[in-house]
Amino acid sequence: MDPHLLRTYVTVARLASFSEAARELGYTQSAVSQQIAALEQDLGAPLLTRRPVAPTQAGERLLEHAGPLLLRLDAARADVARMATAPEHGLTLVSAPTALGPYVLAALPPTGVTLRVLARDEIPAAVATGAAEVGLVDGLAAPSDPLRLPDVAPLSTYGVGEEPVCALLPATHPLARRARLRLGDLADARWLDAPDTGLPLAQLRAANGGRGFRPSLRYDGTDVRTLTALAAAGQGLTLLPRSAATGVPGAVAVPVTEPRLVHRTELVYAGSLSGAAARLAEAVSRS
Amino acid sequence: MDPHLLRTYVTVARLASFSEAARELGYTQSAVSQQIAALEQDLGAPLLTRRPVAPTQAGERLLEHAGPLLLRLDAARADVARMATAPEHGLTLVSAPTALGPYVLAALPPTGVTLRVLARDEIPAAVATGAAEVGLVDGLAAPSDPLRLPDVAPLSTYGVGEEPVCALLPATHPLARRARLRLGDLADARWLDAPDTGLPLAQLRAANGGRGFRPSLRYDGTDVRTLTALAAAGQGLTLLPRSAATGVPGAVAVPVTEPRLVHRTELVYAGSLSGAAARLAEAVSRS
DNA sequence: AGGATTCCATCAGTACTGCTTATCGAGCAT
DNA sequence: ATGCTCGATAAGCAGTACTGATGGAATCCT
């Protein structure tokens, strides 16, 4: 199971074509054909139907494995390579949209930082593969509980802060006047389904016993202002850290106090922090 | 980064010898030397110091990646191979010691099952690599929350039951007469450190806000009776599902009601259940 | 201290793997 | 029927990866 073969296999499966995959990978069609044949022989099972080119049942399983496998492989390579090359001067920081809370903003050095905002579940991969030195992830957790991160690679985490979580309600919402809410009060409402920007509905459902939280509009994107505007316009509810939920025109942020959940932000990095990254972490922990 | 090279690298690192590794892998010493050289050149960093043979800093990082990487590789191969070969008639079931609760015991078919008990964190790997068709894991969780499993491979889980958790106290313990306990009441006591058999202390500590739960004796093993005997003898406290904690001579099982935690058991399997495994799962879910 | 031994690196030779080019046959559209 | 596209196959060649032999450095054992 050469990673090389695996890579061609996923390319062929994605493009549903041997010739296209060959072009993309810089091989001849013949080479791709032989590589797939070799992989199938190695694993002892046909992976693709030809004409049309589509994964078999066994091939589907392999595809599920291939992604994480190749990711980890890249992560390992990046991690080792990082030890060999001299640390750069700039610092690249990737963050989930709502993870960039006040604690971090205040601690950023005046210059030399490149910031990129990604969907939450892309953060660990970006840090692991060396696309960024440091990542910021956030999520819902019981107070002082660590976040549940997908383990794509041996990453270290470091809690930077916790905030109350608020439901963002349109000003006209019947519960908008309340000083605080239980999550169960809102289970039957329609919720914005914004896995990249906000918090995954499945997580809310789990926190509430597995029911409710029917989705309304789905938003794929990483802009929090769009999300808050949607919520203010009554398109659906959403849960945000207090700092992100306050000051939205036409909407009210009401703290959710039951169950006892907080919005937690963690810094993730591979190996040990050095240089600018270490200074950032130290600045964050001081604040 | 050929997995082949990775495998020789971890062998060399483990045995701290090129020649030994060559013998174990069935290569000549020369081949191993060349393989390591190739890997070092590929990654652009020295991985081992020679004489004595020990991993460098970069090599240490690679070792951390190599384990999960090779495990996933095995898992992928086993998963695909499973689709190709006819399903066997026997059923192999691996279980964590305390995961074999009454719900499962009642559902086992009268014949044809091989049962093996492993430490909790070996279960997912055993299922992923095809050593067993079905695994049973358990752990502490909020009611109806799923367990946190290490994701060594794309595995499916399926909740089979939840039980109250009990602290197992020697009959002479001052709190043994109580009808129920808070976890905080026991934070300052000495606890048996039995990560394989019982529940990891770190998890209790996290549930209680990160403090307390100092270890007493450490027990590495998978025999629950030994664990309960240790607890009854006053060697330290331990937390168990009610069914495992009751009926221990000289000890009392007191339910822990705060925080609201349950002992949850889940069935894990790779792909889809078929044959005897599916029948077992169905029998468990009916009970 | 000196010789034997162990251990890893290196070199030369060889078998084999993995690519390219060329060709073929099957399905599809015109 | 006739191109045309797509994947499989055959032959040839270059580079890879192994074995076996040799060399130099460190260690062990008188």
PDB file of C-alpha atoms in Angstrom, chain A residues 1-3 6 42-45 47 57-58 61-62 64-65 68-69 72-73 75-77 79-84 143-155 206-207 209-210 270-272, chain B residues 1-3 6 42-45 47 57-58 61-62 64-65 68-69 72-73 75-77 79-84 143-155 206-207 209-210 270-272:
ATOM      1  CA  MET A   1       0.000   0.000   0.000  1.00  0.00           C
ATOM      2  CA  ASP A   2       2.258   2.670  -1.310  1.00  0.00           C
ATOM      3  CA  PRO A   3       0.902   6.142  -0.497  1.00  0.00           C
ATOM      4  CA  LEU A   6      -3.284   5.559  -2.765  1.00  0.00           C
ATOM      5  CA  ASP A  42      -2.098  -5.922  -3.350  1.00  0.00           C
ATOM      6  CA  LEU A  43      -5.394  -5.592  -1.506  1.00  0.00           C
ATOM      7  CA  GLY A  44      -6.901  -8.622  -3.157  1.00  0.00           C
ATOM      8  CA  ALA A  45     -10.120  -6.924  -4.151  1.00  0.00           C
ATOM      9  CA  LEU A  47     -11.597  -1.245  -6.124  1.00  0.00           C
ATOM     10  CA  GLN A  57     -17.998  -1.308  -2.150  1.00  0.00           C
ATOM     11  CA  ALA A  58     -14.436  -2.140  -1.118  1.00  0.00           C
ATOM     12  CA  ARG A  61     -14.247   1.832   2.269  1.00  0.00           C
ATOM     13  CA  LEU A  62     -10.742   2.539   1.065  1.00  0.00           C
ATOM     14  CA  GLU A  64     -12.903   6.668   3.712  1.00  0.00           C
ATOM     15  CA  HIS A  65      -9.499   5.583   4.971  1.00  0.00           C
ATOM     16  CA  PRO A  68      -7.114  10.774   6.949  1.00  0.00           C
ATOM     17  CA  LEU A  69      -4.237   8.518   5.971  1.00  0.00           C
ATOM     18  CA  ARG A  72      -1.430  12.138   8.546  1.00  0.00           C
ATOM     19  CA  LEU A  73       1.311  11.321   6.109  1.00  0.00           C
ATOM     20  CA  ALA A  75       1.476  15.956   8.736  1.00  0.00           C
ATOM     21  CA  ALA A  76       4.328  13.631   9.623  1.00  0.00           C
ATOM     22  CA  ARG A  77       6.459  14.902   6.754  1.00  0.00           C
ATOM     23  CA  ASP A  79       6.455  17.944  11.280  1.00  0.00           C
ATOM     24  CA  VAL A  80       9.852  16.401  10.669  1.00  0.00           C
ATOM     25  CA  ALA A  81      10.759  18.927   8.017  1.00  0.00           C
ATOM     26  CA  ARG A  82       9.945  21.746  10.453  1.00  0.00           C
ATOM     27  CA  MET A  83      12.658  20.524  12.805  1.00  0.00           C
ATOM     28  CA  ALA A  84      15.230  20.649  10.059  1.00  0.00           C
ATOM     29  CA  PRO A 143     -16.448  24.537  32.023  1.00  0.00           C
ATOM     30  CA  SER A 144     -12.724  23.676  32.049  1.00  0.00           C
ATOM     31  CA  ASP A 145     -13.299  20.604  29.872  1.00  0.00           C
ATOM     32  CA  PRO A 146     -10.986  20.356  26.901  1.00  0.00           C
ATOM     33  CA  LEU A 147     -12.443  20.557  23.416  1.00  0.00           C
ATOM     34  CA  ARG A 148     -12.982  17.451  21.329  1.00  0.00           C
ATOM     35  CA  LEU A 149     -10.682  17.822  18.403  1.00  0.00           C
ATOM     36  CA  PRO A 150     -10.324  15.384  15.550  1.00  0.00           C
ATOM     37  CA  ASP A 151      -6.918  13.800  16.031  1.00  0.00           C
ATOM     38  CA  VAL A 152      -5.315  14.094  12.641  1.00  0.00           C
ATOM     39  CA  ALA A 153      -1.851  14.190  14.145  1.00  0.00           C
ATOM     40  CA  PRO A 154      -0.182  14.480  17.534  1.00  0.00           C
ATOM     41  CA  LEU A 155      -1.014  18.107  18.272  1.00  0.00           C
ATOM     42  CA  ALA A 206     -26.273  16.150  21.934  1.00  0.00           C
ATOM     43  CA  ALA A 207     -26.084  18.678  24.780  1.00  0.00           C
ATOM     44  CA  GLY A 209     -30.411  14.943  24.945  1.00  0.00           C
ATOM     45  CA  GLY A 210     -30.398  14.304  21.233  1.00  0.00           C
ATOM     46  CA  ALA A 270       2.514  20.878  16.534  1.00  0.00           C
ATOM     47  CA  GLY A 271       5.588  19.962  18.497  1.00  0.00           C
ATOM     48  CA  SER A 272       6.751  22.798  20.658  1.00  0.00           C
TER      49      SER A 272
ATOM     50  CA  MET B   1       7.701   8.199   2.750  1.00  0.00           C
ATOM     51  CA  ASP B   2       7.188   4.590   1.942  1.00  0.00           C
ATOM     52  CA  PRO B   3       5.431   2.781   4.802  1.00  0.00           C
ATOM     53  CA  LEU B   6       8.716   3.800   8.138  1.00  0.00           C
ATOM     54  CA  ASP B  42      13.630  12.056   1.712  1.00  0.00           C
ATOM     55  CA  LEU B  43      12.702  13.973   4.842  1.00  0.00           C
ATOM     56  CA  GLY B  44      15.770  16.160   4.706  1.00  0.00           C
ATOM     57  CA  ALA B  45      16.772  15.617   8.309  1.00  0.00           C
ATOM     58  CA  LEU B  47      16.557  10.789  12.191  1.00  0.00           C
ATOM     59  CA  GLN B  57      14.735  15.268  17.952  1.00  0.00           C
ATOM     60  CA  ALA B  58      13.263  15.007  14.455  1.00  0.00           C
ATOM     61  CA  ARG B  61       8.625  13.451  16.271  1.00  0.00           C
ATOM     62  CA  LEU B  62       8.502  10.927  13.468  1.00  0.00           C
ATOM     63  CA  GLU B  64       5.055   9.836  17.417  1.00  0.00           C
ATOM     64  CA  HIS B  65       3.509   9.932  13.957  1.00  0.00           C
ATOM     65  CA  PRO B  68      -0.916   5.859  14.416  1.00  0.00           C
ATOM     66  CA  LEU B  69       0.106   6.012  10.781  1.00  0.00           C
ATOM     67  CA  ARG B  72      -4.323   3.273  10.134  1.00  0.00           C
ATOM     68  CA  LEU B  73      -2.565   1.638   7.247  1.00  0.00           C
ATOM     69  CA  ALA B  75      -6.776  -0.790   9.416  1.00  0.00           C
ATOM     70  CA  ALA B  76      -7.357   0.290   5.831  1.00  0.00           C
ATOM     71  CA  ARG B  77      -5.888  -2.913   4.458  1.00  0.00           C
ATOM     72  CA  ASP B  79     -11.069  -3.143   6.084  1.00  0.00           C
ATOM     73  CA  VAL B  80     -10.789  -3.602   2.350  1.00  0.00           C
ATOM     74  CA  ALA B  81      -9.697  -7.206   2.667  1.00  0.00           C
ATOM     75  CA  ARG B  82     -12.750  -7.928   4.794  1.00  0.00           C
ATOM     76  CA  MET B  83     -15.041  -6.952   1.937  1.00  0.00           C
ATOM     77  CA  ALA B  84     -13.321  -9.384  -0.383  1.00  0.00           C
ATOM     78  CA  PRO B 143     -26.230  10.826  29.995  1.00  0.00           C
ATOM     79  CA  SER B 144     -26.830  10.022  26.311  1.00  0.00           C
ATOM     80  CA  ASP B 145     -23.507  11.612  25.319  1.00  0.00           C
ATOM     81  CA  PRO B 146     -21.376   9.455  23.067  1.00  0.00           C
ATOM     82  CA  LEU B 147     -18.007   8.226  24.322  1.00  0.00           C
ATOM     83  CA  ARG B 148     -14.769   9.841  23.281  1.00  0.00           C
ATOM     84  CA  LEU B 149     -12.945   7.226  21.302  1.00  0.00           C
ATOM     85  CA  PRO B 150      -9.531   7.614  19.732  1.00  0.00           C
ATOM     86  CA  ASP B 151     -10.199   7.714  16.006  1.00  0.00           C
ATOM     87  CA  VAL B 152      -7.729   5.231  14.628  1.00  0.00           C
ATOM     88  CA  ALA B 153      -9.982   4.498  11.678  1.00  0.00           C
ATOM     89  CA  PRO B 154     -13.491   5.220  10.478  1.00  0.00           C
ATOM     90  CA  LEU B 155     -15.404   3.077  12.942  1.00  0.00           C
ATOM     91  CA  ALA B 206     -11.553  16.509  34.419  1.00  0.00           C
ATOM     92  CA  ALA B 207     -15.123  15.794  35.526  1.00  0.00           C
ATOM     93  CA  GLY B 209     -12.662  20.498  37.628  1.00  0.00           C
ATOM     94  CA  GLY B 210      -9.160  19.226  37.211  1.00  0.00           C
ATOM     95  CA  ALA B 270     -15.896  -1.336  11.085  1.00  0.00           C
ATOM     96  CA  GLY B 271     -18.045  -0.933   8.009  1.00  0.00           C
ATOM     97  CA  SER B 272     -21.381  -2.569   8.397  1.00  0.00           C
TER      98      SER B 272
END
